[in-house]
Short mmCIF file of C-alpha atoms and ligand atoms in Angstrom, two decimals:
data_model
loop_
_atom_site.label_atom_id
_atom_site.label_comp_id
_atom_site.label_asym_id
_atom_site.label_seq_id
_atom_site.Cartn_x
_atom_site.Cartn_y
_atom_site.Cartn_z
CA MET A 19 15.26 75.90 7.46
CA VAL A 20 14.27 77.11 4.08
CA VAL A 21 11.10 78.48 2.67
CA VAL A 22 10.92 78.45 -1.10
CA ALA A 23 9.01 81.12 -3.09
CA ILE A 24 8.46 80.69 -6.73
CA LEU A 25 7.66 83.76 -8.88
CA ALA A 26 4.95 82.91 -11.36
CA ALA A 27 2.60 85.97 -11.53
CA GLY A 28 3.86 87.39 -14.76
CA ARG A 29 1.87 87.13 -17.88
CA GLY A 30 4.39 85.72 -20.21
CA THR A 31 3.08 87.80 -23.20
CA ARG A 32 5.78 86.64 -25.64
CA MET A 33 4.45 83.09 -25.58
CA LYS A 34 1.34 84.49 -27.49
CA SER A 35 -0.78 81.85 -25.81
CA ASP A 36 -4.07 81.58 -23.80
CA LEU A 37 -2.31 79.26 -21.57
CA PRO A 38 -0.33 80.80 -18.79
CA LYS A 39 3.35 80.59 -19.71
CA VAL A 40 4.48 78.62 -16.65
CA LEU A 41 1.99 75.96 -17.46
CA HIS A 42 3.32 75.24 -21.00
CA SER A 43 4.63 71.66 -21.21
CA LEU A 44 8.28 70.86 -21.44
CA GLY A 45 8.84 67.21 -22.07
CA GLY A 46 5.66 65.93 -20.25
CA ARG A 47 5.81 68.29 -17.28
CA SER A 48 4.93 71.98 -17.02
CA ILE A 49 7.65 74.58 -16.82
CA VAL A 50 6.70 75.57 -13.19
CA GLU A 51 6.20 71.86 -12.15
CA ARG A 52 9.88 71.33 -13.23
CA VAL A 53 10.93 74.19 -10.84
CA ILE A 54 8.82 72.72 -8.06
CA ASN A 55 10.47 69.33 -8.63
CA SER A 56 13.95 70.75 -8.34
CA VAL A 57 13.43 71.93 -4.79
CA GLU A 58 11.74 68.83 -3.45
CA PRO A 59 15.08 67.15 -2.48
CA LEU A 60 15.86 70.18 -0.35
CA SER A 61 12.86 69.35 1.78
CA PRO A 62 11.76 72.97 2.25
CA SER A 63 9.48 73.60 5.28
CA ARG A 64 7.09 75.61 2.87
CA ARG A 65 6.71 76.12 -0.81
CA VAL A 66 4.78 79.28 -1.85
CA VAL A 67 4.02 79.97 -5.62
CA ILE A 68 3.23 83.65 -6.19
CA VAL A 69 0.51 83.80 -8.81
CA GLY A 70 -1.37 86.64 -10.54
CA TYR A 71 -2.10 86.43 -14.21
CA GLN A 72 -4.68 83.59 -14.64
CA ALA A 73 -4.04 82.68 -10.99
CA GLU A 74 -6.95 80.17 -11.01
CA GLN A 75 -5.58 78.20 -13.98
CA VAL A 76 -2.06 78.04 -12.58
CA LYS A 77 -3.37 76.88 -9.23
CA ALA A 78 -5.51 74.23 -10.83
CA GLY A 79 -2.41 73.01 -12.93
CA LEU A 80 -0.31 72.45 -9.85
CA GLN A 81 -1.45 69.30 -7.78
CA PHE A 82 1.25 69.21 -5.28
CA PRO A 83 0.44 68.40 -1.67
CA ASN A 84 0.93 71.32 0.76
CA LEU A 85 1.73 73.68 -2.02
CA GLU A 86 0.81 77.27 -0.99
CA PHE A 87 -0.34 80.14 -3.22
CA VAL A 88 -0.14 83.84 -2.61
CA GLU A 89 -1.83 86.19 -5.03
CA GLN A 90 -0.04 89.27 -6.43
CA THR A 91 -3.20 90.74 -8.00
CA VAL A 92 -1.29 93.51 -9.97
CA GLN A 93 2.20 92.84 -11.23
CA LEU A 94 4.38 95.68 -10.19
CA GLY A 95 7.68 93.97 -10.38
CA THR A 96 9.73 91.13 -8.77
CA GLY A 97 10.25 93.14 -5.56
CA HIS A 98 6.47 93.69 -5.36
CA ALA A 99 5.82 90.00 -5.80
CA ILE A 100 8.10 89.14 -2.88
CA GLN A 101 6.40 91.98 -0.68
CA GLN A 102 3.28 89.84 -0.93
CA LEU A 103 4.91 87.29 1.21
CA LEU A 104 5.25 89.64 4.19
CA PRO A 105 1.98 88.85 5.92
CA HIS A 106 2.57 85.10 5.32
CA LEU A 107 6.10 84.81 6.73
CA GLU A 108 5.69 87.12 9.73
CA GLY A 109 8.14 86.07 12.56
CA TYR A 110 9.92 83.51 10.24
CA THR A 111 13.62 83.48 11.10
CA GLY A 112 15.00 81.03 8.44
CA ASP A 113 16.25 81.45 4.72
CA LEU A 114 14.11 82.17 1.83
CA LEU A 115 15.04 80.61 -1.64
CA VAL A 116 13.51 82.67 -4.46
CA LEU A 117 13.11 81.01 -7.78
CA ASN A 118 11.66 82.02 -11.23
CA GLY A 119 8.75 80.00 -12.34
CA ASP A 120 10.04 80.21 -15.78
CA VAL A 121 13.58 78.96 -15.28
CA PRO A 122 12.95 75.13 -15.46
CA LEU A 123 16.37 73.54 -16.02
CA LEU A 124 18.01 74.35 -12.72
CA ARG A 125 19.70 71.38 -11.09
CA THR A 126 18.98 70.61 -7.47
CA GLN A 127 22.86 70.47 -6.76
CA THR A 128 23.03 74.02 -8.01
CA LEU A 129 20.55 75.03 -5.40
CA GLU A 130 22.34 73.08 -2.80
CA LYS A 131 25.55 74.86 -3.62
CA LEU A 132 23.88 78.24 -3.43
CA LEU A 133 22.39 77.28 0.02
CA GLN A 134 25.65 75.90 1.33
CA THR A 135 27.58 79.12 0.23
CA HIS A 136 24.79 81.22 1.86
CA GLN A 137 25.05 79.36 5.17
CA THR A 138 28.74 78.77 5.57
CA ASN A 139 29.44 82.43 4.83
CA GLU A 140 26.53 83.66 6.92
CA ASN A 141 25.53 85.90 4.07
CA ALA A 142 22.53 88.10 4.26
CA ALA A 143 21.82 87.13 0.60
CA THR A 144 23.51 84.83 -1.90
CA ILE A 145 22.67 85.11 -5.62
CA LEU A 146 23.18 82.78 -8.64
CA THR A 147 25.18 84.39 -11.46
CA ALA A 148 26.65 83.55 -14.83
CA HIS A 149 28.96 84.83 -17.44
CA LEU A 150 27.06 84.89 -20.75
CA PRO A 151 28.47 85.72 -24.10
CA ASP A 152 25.25 87.50 -24.84
CA PRO A 153 24.07 89.07 -21.60
CA LYS A 154 21.27 91.18 -23.27
CA GLY A 155 18.15 91.45 -21.27
CA TYR A 156 19.66 90.28 -18.02
CA GLY A 157 20.48 92.35 -14.90
CA ARG A 158 24.19 92.90 -14.67
CA VAL A 159 25.97 91.99 -11.39
CA PHE A 160 28.94 94.08 -10.12
CA CYS A 161 31.17 92.37 -7.44
CA ASN A 162 34.48 93.05 -5.67
CA GLY A 163 37.20 90.55 -5.93
CA ASN A 164 35.70 88.32 -3.27
CA ASN A 165 32.38 87.78 -5.10
CA ILE A 166 30.76 90.31 -2.74
CA VAL A 167 27.95 92.02 -4.70
CA GLN A 168 28.05 95.75 -4.88
CA GLN A 169 25.34 96.39 -7.32
CA ILE A 170 22.72 94.76 -9.62
CA VAL A 171 21.62 97.03 -12.55
CA GLU A 172 18.89 95.97 -14.94
CA ASP A 173 19.67 95.73 -18.63
CA LYS A 174 17.27 98.62 -19.32
CA ASP A 175 18.99 100.81 -16.69
CA CYS A 176 22.58 100.05 -17.65
CA SER A 177 24.95 102.67 -18.96
CA PRO A 178 26.82 101.79 -22.16
CA ALA A 179 29.88 101.08 -19.94
CA GLN A 180 27.88 98.85 -17.52
CA LYS A 181 26.45 96.87 -20.49
CA GLN A 182 29.98 95.55 -21.11
CA ASN A 183 29.76 93.59 -17.80
CA HIS A 184 28.76 89.99 -18.90
CA ARG A 185 28.15 88.66 -15.40
CA ILE A 186 24.37 88.35 -15.01
CA ASN A 187 21.87 87.75 -12.38
CA ALA A 188 20.09 84.50 -13.02
CA GLY A 189 17.23 85.51 -10.88
CA ILE A 190 17.78 82.78 -8.15
CA TYR A 191 18.40 84.05 -4.64
CA CYS A 192 18.75 82.88 -1.19
CA PHE A 193 17.89 85.62 1.49
CA ARG A 194 18.05 85.72 5.26
CA TRP A 195 14.24 86.46 5.43
CA GLN A 196 14.49 88.79 8.53
CA ASN A 197 17.02 91.11 6.64
CA LEU A 198 14.92 91.03 3.52
CA ALA A 199 11.70 91.68 5.36
CA GLN A 200 13.13 94.92 6.74
CA VAL A 201 14.07 96.14 3.30
CA LEU A 202 11.10 95.10 1.25
CA PRO A 203 8.65 97.89 2.50
CA HIS A 204 10.99 100.64 1.34
CA LEU A 205 11.43 99.56 -2.24
CA GLN A 206 11.13 102.34 -4.84
CA ALA A 207 10.16 102.08 -8.45
CA ASN A 208 12.61 104.66 -9.72
CA ASN A 209 13.79 102.86 -12.79
CA ALA A 210 13.09 102.53 -16.49
CA GLN A 211 10.35 99.97 -16.15
CA LYS A 212 8.68 101.77 -13.22
CA GLU A 213 8.76 98.50 -11.39
CA TYR A 214 9.60 97.44 -7.72
CA TYR A 215 12.80 95.45 -8.27
CA LEU A 216 13.83 92.63 -6.01
CA THR A 217 17.30 93.38 -7.23
CA ASP A 218 17.15 96.70 -5.34
CA ALA A 219 16.51 94.93 -2.17
CA VAL A 220 19.42 92.57 -2.72
CA THR A 221 22.02 95.13 -2.23
CA GLN A 222 20.39 96.67 0.87
CA VAL A 223 20.21 93.57 2.99
CA GLY A 224 23.79 93.24 4.29
CA GLN A 225 26.63 90.98 2.97
CA VAL A 226 25.62 89.57 -0.52
CA MET A 227 27.72 86.96 -2.31
CA ALA A 228 27.40 85.84 -5.97
CA VAL A 229 27.81 82.15 -6.87
CA ASP A 230 28.54 81.36 -10.61
CA VAL A 231 26.38 78.43 -12.05
CA GLU A 232 28.52 75.71 -13.50
CA ASP A 233 26.46 75.16 -16.61
CA ASP A 234 24.97 78.12 -18.13
CA GLN A 235 22.28 76.27 -19.74
CA GLU A 236 20.57 75.71 -16.36
CA ILE A 237 19.52 79.32 -16.05
CA LEU A 238 17.82 79.63 -19.37
CA GLY A 239 14.48 81.48 -18.78
CA ILE A 240 11.63 80.75 -21.06
CA ASN A 241 9.83 83.78 -22.50
CA ASP A 242 8.91 82.54 -26.07
CA ARG A 243 8.41 79.34 -27.97
CA LEU A 244 11.92 79.48 -29.28
CA GLN A 245 13.29 79.38 -25.78
CA LEU A 246 10.78 76.60 -25.09
CA ALA A 247 12.23 74.50 -27.89
CA THR A 248 15.77 75.31 -26.84
CA ALA A 249 14.98 74.20 -23.35
CA TYR A 250 13.52 70.89 -24.67
CA ASP A 251 16.65 70.28 -26.64
CA ILE A 252 18.85 70.83 -23.65
CA LEU A 253 16.57 68.54 -21.56
CA GLN A 254 16.66 65.80 -24.15
CA ARG A 255 20.47 65.89 -24.37
CA ARG A 256 20.60 65.60 -20.65
CA VAL A 257 18.21 62.72 -20.53
CA LYS A 258 19.79 60.75 -23.52
CA GLU A 259 23.25 61.12 -22.05
CA GLN A 260 22.21 59.82 -18.81
CA TRP A 261 20.66 56.69 -20.34
CA MET A 262 23.59 56.09 -22.62
CA ILE A 263 25.97 56.38 -19.72
CA ALA A 264 23.74 53.95 -17.81
CA GLY A 265 24.04 51.27 -20.60
CA VAL A 266 21.12 51.91 -22.98
CA THR A 267 21.96 51.98 -26.73
CA LEU A 268 20.38 54.77 -28.73
CA ILE A 269 20.66 54.36 -32.43
CA ASP A 270 20.63 57.82 -33.94
CA PRO A 271 19.81 59.73 -30.86
CA ASN A 272 18.75 62.89 -32.53
CA SER A 273 15.63 61.16 -33.97
CA ILE A 274 14.63 59.75 -30.52
CA THR A 275 12.81 61.63 -27.67
CA ILE A 276 12.65 60.39 -24.18
CA ASP A 277 10.74 62.14 -21.38
CA ASP A 278 12.66 62.40 -18.21
CA THR A 279 9.84 60.51 -16.46
CA VAL A 280 10.88 57.33 -18.38
CA GLU A 281 12.92 54.46 -16.82
CA LEU A 282 15.18 52.19 -18.75
CA GLN A 283 17.41 49.23 -17.81
CA PRO A 284 20.88 48.55 -19.16
CA ASP A 285 20.96 46.77 -22.58
CA VAL A 286 17.77 48.25 -23.84
CA ILE A 287 18.15 49.41 -27.39
CA ILE A 288 16.16 52.17 -28.74
CA GLU A 289 16.03 52.43 -32.61
CA PRO A 290 15.61 55.62 -34.66
CA GLN A 291 12.30 57.65 -34.67
CA THR A 292 11.15 56.24 -31.28
CA HIS A 293 9.47 58.29 -28.65
CA LEU A 294 9.16 57.20 -25.04
CA ARG A 295 6.79 59.25 -22.92
CA GLY A 296 5.28 59.60 -19.57
CA ASN A 297 5.59 56.85 -16.84
CA THR A 298 7.03 54.39 -19.17
CA VAL A 299 9.51 51.57 -17.91
CA ILE A 300 11.36 49.39 -20.16
CA LYS A 301 13.35 46.38 -18.97
CA THR A 302 16.67 44.82 -20.02
CA GLY A 303 17.15 43.36 -23.42
CA SER A 304 14.17 45.04 -24.97
CA ARG A 305 14.57 46.48 -28.48
CA ILE A 306 12.15 49.26 -29.22
CA GLY A 307 11.74 50.87 -32.71
CA PRO A 308 12.27 51.94 -35.21
CA GLY A 309 9.35 54.14 -35.51
CA SER A 310 7.44 53.50 -32.30
CA LEU A 311 5.71 55.61 -29.71
CA ILE A 312 5.51 54.21 -26.13
CA GLU A 313 3.39 56.03 -23.57
CA ASN A 314 2.76 55.39 -19.94
CA SER A 315 3.51 51.78 -20.32
CA GLN A 316 5.56 48.93 -18.69
CA LEU A 317 7.49 46.70 -20.94
CA GLY A 318 9.25 43.56 -19.64
CA ALA A 319 12.53 42.17 -20.48
CA ASN A 320 13.48 41.12 -24.16
CA VAL A 321 10.40 42.74 -25.61
CA THR A 322 10.48 43.94 -29.30
CA VAL A 323 8.29 46.66 -30.66
CA GLN A 324 8.50 47.72 -34.25
CA TYR A 325 6.60 50.60 -35.90
CA SER A 326 3.86 50.44 -33.26
CA VAL A 327 2.05 52.64 -30.75
CA VAL A 328 1.67 51.49 -27.17
CA THR A 329 -0.07 53.62 -24.56
CA ASP A 330 -1.38 52.75 -21.10
CA SER A 331 -0.45 49.26 -21.47
CA ILE A 332 1.71 46.39 -19.81
CA ILE A 333 3.66 43.95 -21.88
CA GLN A 334 5.44 41.01 -20.26
CA ASP A 335 8.85 39.46 -21.07
CA GLY A 336 9.77 38.13 -24.49
CA THR A 337 6.78 39.38 -26.34
CA ARG A 338 7.01 40.81 -29.87
CA ILE A 339 4.86 43.66 -30.91
CA GLY A 340 4.38 44.85 -34.48
CA PRO A 341 5.07 45.90 -37.06
CA TYR A 342 2.12 48.23 -37.09
CA ALA A 343 0.31 47.31 -33.91
CA HIS A 344 -1.74 49.62 -31.56
CA LEU A 345 -2.14 48.77 -27.87
CA ARG A 346 -4.10 51.08 -25.77
CA GLY A 347 -6.69 51.48 -22.90
CA HIS A 348 -4.92 49.21 -20.38
CA ALA A 349 -3.95 46.32 -22.72
CA GLN A 350 -1.97 43.70 -20.87
CA VAL A 351 -0.04 41.04 -22.86
CA GLY A 352 1.55 38.11 -21.14
CA ASN A 353 5.03 36.55 -21.61
CA ASN A 354 6.23 35.47 -25.11
CA CYS A 355 3.18 36.58 -27.03
CA ARG A 356 3.17 37.77 -30.60
CA ILE A 357 1.00 40.85 -31.50
CA GLY A 358 1.54 41.28 -35.15
CA ASN A 359 0.77 43.30 -38.25
CA PHE A 360 -2.22 45.64 -38.05
CA VAL A 361 -3.59 44.49 -34.79
CA GLU A 362 -5.33 46.76 -32.29
CA LEU A 363 -5.75 45.68 -28.66
CA LYS A 364 -7.94 47.84 -26.41
CA ASN A 365 -8.51 47.15 -22.76
CA THR A 366 -7.56 43.56 -23.48
CA GLU A 367 -5.79 40.92 -21.46
CA LEU A 368 -3.91 38.13 -23.00
CA GLY A 369 -2.19 35.24 -21.18
CA ASP A 370 1.25 33.84 -21.93
CA ARG A 371 2.27 32.58 -25.38
CA THR A 372 -0.84 33.88 -27.01
CA ASN A 373 -0.67 35.09 -30.63
CA VAL A 374 -2.65 37.68 -32.40
CA ALA A 375 -0.56 37.86 -35.50
CA HIS A 376 -2.54 39.57 -38.18
CA LEU A 377 -5.27 42.06 -38.91
CA SER A 378 -7.39 41.88 -35.76
CA TYR A 379 -9.15 44.06 -33.34
CA LEU A 380 -9.66 42.83 -29.66
CA GLY A 381 -11.56 45.20 -27.47
CA ASP A 382 -12.60 44.44 -23.90
CA THR A 383 -11.27 40.90 -24.20
CA THR A 384 -9.77 38.49 -21.85
CA ALA A 385 -7.93 35.65 -23.50
CA GLY A 386 -6.00 32.76 -21.68
CA THR A 387 -2.71 31.23 -22.51
CA GLN A 388 -1.57 29.73 -25.87
CA VAL A 389 -4.54 31.18 -27.59
CA ASN A 390 -4.15 31.67 -31.39
CA VAL A 391 -6.23 34.40 -32.67
CA GLY A 392 -6.56 33.79 -36.36
CA ALA A 393 -6.05 36.57 -39.05
CA GLY A 394 -8.80 39.05 -39.16
CA THR A 395 -10.56 37.99 -35.98
CA ILE A 396 -12.67 40.84 -34.56
CA THR A 397 -14.44 41.10 -31.28
CA ALA A 398 -17.60 43.18 -31.95
CA ASN A 399 -17.52 44.74 -28.44
CA TYR A 400 -19.98 47.67 -28.91
CA ASP A 401 -23.77 47.34 -29.38
CA GLY A 402 -24.17 51.08 -30.22
CA VAL A 403 -24.84 51.92 -26.50
CA LYS A 404 -22.57 49.75 -24.26
CA LYS A 405 -19.26 47.96 -24.48
CA HIS A 406 -19.25 44.23 -23.72
CA ARG A 407 -16.47 41.65 -22.85
CA THR A 408 -15.39 38.67 -24.74
CA LYS A 409 -13.79 35.83 -22.83
CA ILE A 410 -11.61 33.30 -24.63
CA GLY A 411 -10.19 30.24 -22.77
CA ASP A 412 -6.83 28.61 -22.85
CA ARG A 413 -5.51 27.03 -26.11
CA THR A 414 -8.51 28.18 -27.98
CA LYS A 415 -8.08 29.00 -31.77
CA THR A 416 -10.15 31.22 -33.86
CA GLY A 417 -10.27 30.78 -37.59
CA SER A 418 -9.55 33.66 -39.92
CA ASN A 419 -12.20 36.31 -40.29
CA SER A 420 -14.18 35.27 -37.13
CA VAL A 421 -16.46 37.81 -35.46
CA LEU A 422 -16.98 37.23 -31.85
CA VAL A 423 -20.09 39.28 -30.80
CA ALA A 424 -19.78 40.28 -27.16
CA PRO A 425 -20.79 39.51 -24.57
CA VAL A 426 -19.69 36.02 -25.44
CA THR A 427 -17.49 33.30 -23.73
CA LEU A 428 -15.49 30.76 -25.57
CA GLY A 429 -14.19 27.87 -23.31
CA ASP A 430 -10.78 26.13 -23.30
CA ASP A 431 -9.59 24.29 -26.30
CA VAL A 432 -12.33 25.69 -28.57
CA TYR A 433 -11.94 25.83 -32.29
CA VAL A 434 -13.77 28.43 -34.29
CA ALA A 435 -14.31 27.72 -37.87
CA ALA A 436 -13.09 30.41 -40.27
CA GLY A 437 -15.66 32.95 -41.14
CA SER A 438 -17.83 32.31 -38.17
CA THR A 439 -19.91 35.01 -36.43
CA VAL A 440 -20.12 33.70 -32.86
CA THR A 441 -23.02 35.09 -30.90
CA GLU A 442 -23.57 32.44 -28.18
CA ASP A 443 -21.26 30.97 -25.51
CA VAL A 444 -19.08 27.88 -26.56
CA PRO A 445 -18.22 25.25 -23.99
CA ASN A 446 -14.68 23.57 -23.69
CA ASP A 447 -13.46 21.30 -26.31
CA SER A 448 -15.96 22.34 -28.93
CA LEU A 449 -15.72 23.19 -32.57
CA VAL A 450 -18.09 25.99 -33.41
CA ILE A 451 -19.21 26.72 -37.05
CA ALA A 452 -21.50 29.82 -37.27
CA ARG A 453 -21.78 30.44 -41.02
CA THR A 454 -24.04 29.25 -43.63
CA ARG A 455 -23.03 25.97 -45.18
CA GLN A 456 -21.47 26.16 -48.60
CA VAL A 457 -23.81 25.22 -51.38
CA VAL A 458 -22.42 23.90 -54.65
CA LYS A 459 -24.75 23.32 -57.66
CA PRO A 460 -22.78 21.27 -60.30
CA GLY A 461 -23.39 22.03 -63.93
CA TRP A 462 -25.06 25.43 -63.18
CA ARG A 463 -24.08 28.30 -65.34
CA ARG A 464 -25.56 31.71 -65.68
CA LYS A 465 -28.25 31.65 -68.41
CA SER A 466 -27.03 35.05 -69.69
CA ALA A 467 -23.49 33.54 -70.20
CA GLU A 468 -25.12 30.93 -72.59
CA SER A 469 -26.76 33.38 -75.01
C1 UD1 B 506 14.69 89.46 -13.60
C2 UD1 B 506 15.74 90.18 -12.90
C3 UD1 B 506 17.06 90.23 -13.61
C4 UD1 B 506 17.50 88.84 -14.00
C5 UD1 B 506 16.38 88.11 -14.65
C6 UD1 B 506 16.83 86.73 -14.78
C7 UD1 B 506 14.56 91.89 -11.56
C8 UD1 B 506 14.17 93.31 -11.33
N1 UD1 B 506 15.23 91.57 -12.53
O1 UD1 B 506 14.47 90.27 -14.83
O2 UD1 B 506 18.09 90.90 -12.85
O3 UD1 B 506 18.73 89.00 -14.90
O4 UD1 B 506 15.08 88.22 -13.90
O5 UD1 B 506 15.83 85.97 -15.57
O6 UD1 B 506 14.06 91.06 -10.73
N2 UD1 B 506 7.15 88.23 -11.80
C9 UD1 B 506 6.03 88.22 -10.80
N3 UD1 B 506 5.42 89.32 -10.52
C10 UD1 B 506 5.92 90.48 -11.04
C11 UD1 B 506 6.88 90.52 -12.08
C12 UD1 B 506 7.45 89.31 -12.34
O7 UD1 B 506 5.68 87.19 -10.33
O8 UD1 B 506 5.34 91.62 -10.73
C13 UD1 B 506 7.71 86.86 -11.99
C14 UD1 B 506 7.62 86.69 -13.57
O9 UD1 B 506 6.38 85.84 -13.80
C15 UD1 B 506 8.80 85.75 -13.74
C16 UD1 B 506 9.78 86.34 -12.77
O10 UD1 B 506 9.09 86.95 -11.81
O11 UD1 B 506 8.63 84.33 -13.43
C17 UD1 B 506 10.81 87.24 -13.45
O12 UD1 B 506 10.22 88.38 -13.98
P1 UD1 B 506 10.60 89.00 -15.32
O13 UD1 B 506 9.72 90.14 -15.62
O14 UD1 B 506 10.68 87.97 -16.40
O15 UD1 B 506 12.09 89.52 -14.88
P2 UD1 B 506 13.24 89.91 -15.90
O16 UD1 B 506 12.92 91.26 -16.46
O17 UD1 B 506 13.51 88.83 -16.78
CA1 CA B 507 10.60 92.44 -16.66
#
């Protein structure tokens, strides 16, 4: 049985931000959300986040079921933070996994390995360590030959000789709670920072073992915006490698960004300068980009998107989008449609094989199958107060530069003459002409031109 505690009470001064550090976004999820996600597969019996600085905001930013919060009202160090758990874990006999809220790249398998080592060796504590070329700022871990930890010394408390040790404390620990609970009340703040160090408790609980992390990048802590960018870079490399191995072609991967919430099928091709965000799903054979942004959208198989922005929308198989289209507000486009140059669709539903090829705005519109929306057709969906819907039946064709003033319904097989402003419903199989008739006056010439 394992309870997880996440340290997130610190201020994060070096971010120079009004937003609490752990709530900063890292590829579509906050830093601390990533930490919480990494422990989910371990099925912990409880997850407790220790909050302090801007506690209310941090709580509000974390909408996970059954997540618990414990407040550390003054931040007197990592040991003091864990002391706050004492009243909440009274009588608990299992293990406590301690994670830092600002170390977001840890892999679940690393935590599994830590727990496994902890349990098979019946350790009182097991800590995650790394050998860093530049260990500055980290606590140094001193072990005997069998990875049994003798001492952890904070960087600020190290002698010059101790600083030569490059084995560092990653700040990730597994404790047998009962042992730790006995030691916690007796921590002292006799150190350079005048803080209660969790690391001091570590060496007092019994047998403590160190486990090296396989990939140093995992333990990167985020203290400033430079480290935030570094973490984003690492995350992007992970995500892109994963998709390339899974059969997705990325053309010029460095110019592409993909959130790790995105799902792609094999034989998807992503062209340069393309960004895939949020809960986006793209099916096989689709070619996205160059120069496109797809956010929270579902794209079917064999869809192409060029130089376009698609947000919160659904596009079915074989449809071509762009260049220069904007789909938003729950647009839904059927199979084998064409949404062309300079077209905006908002909260609009189109049936199969419907084309909106040039220079159109369709807002709050439902159109059937095989509709042809002529160049420059606009739905006037807003009367200044309310939005209204436009309905267009199957196989209907609108002439160039038509304006459909909502609420209005065009039936099936309707033809709208070019330049019409349609304000009233049109029944099936009709031609509608809603413009002034052309007047030609032969032999007429401006008087002024004669003089
Ligand atoms: C800590 C470790 C150090 C390790 C490093 C790894 C101690 C004493 N030192 O140092 O050995 O190498 O992490 O990154 O533990 N926090 C609270 N309440 C507090 C203080 C901190 O919740 O009173 C939280 C912070 O928000 C942060 C985490 O604990 O998420 C770590 O605190 P921080 O001050 O960054 O510790 P380090 O000095 O980095
Ligand atoms: Ca500190």
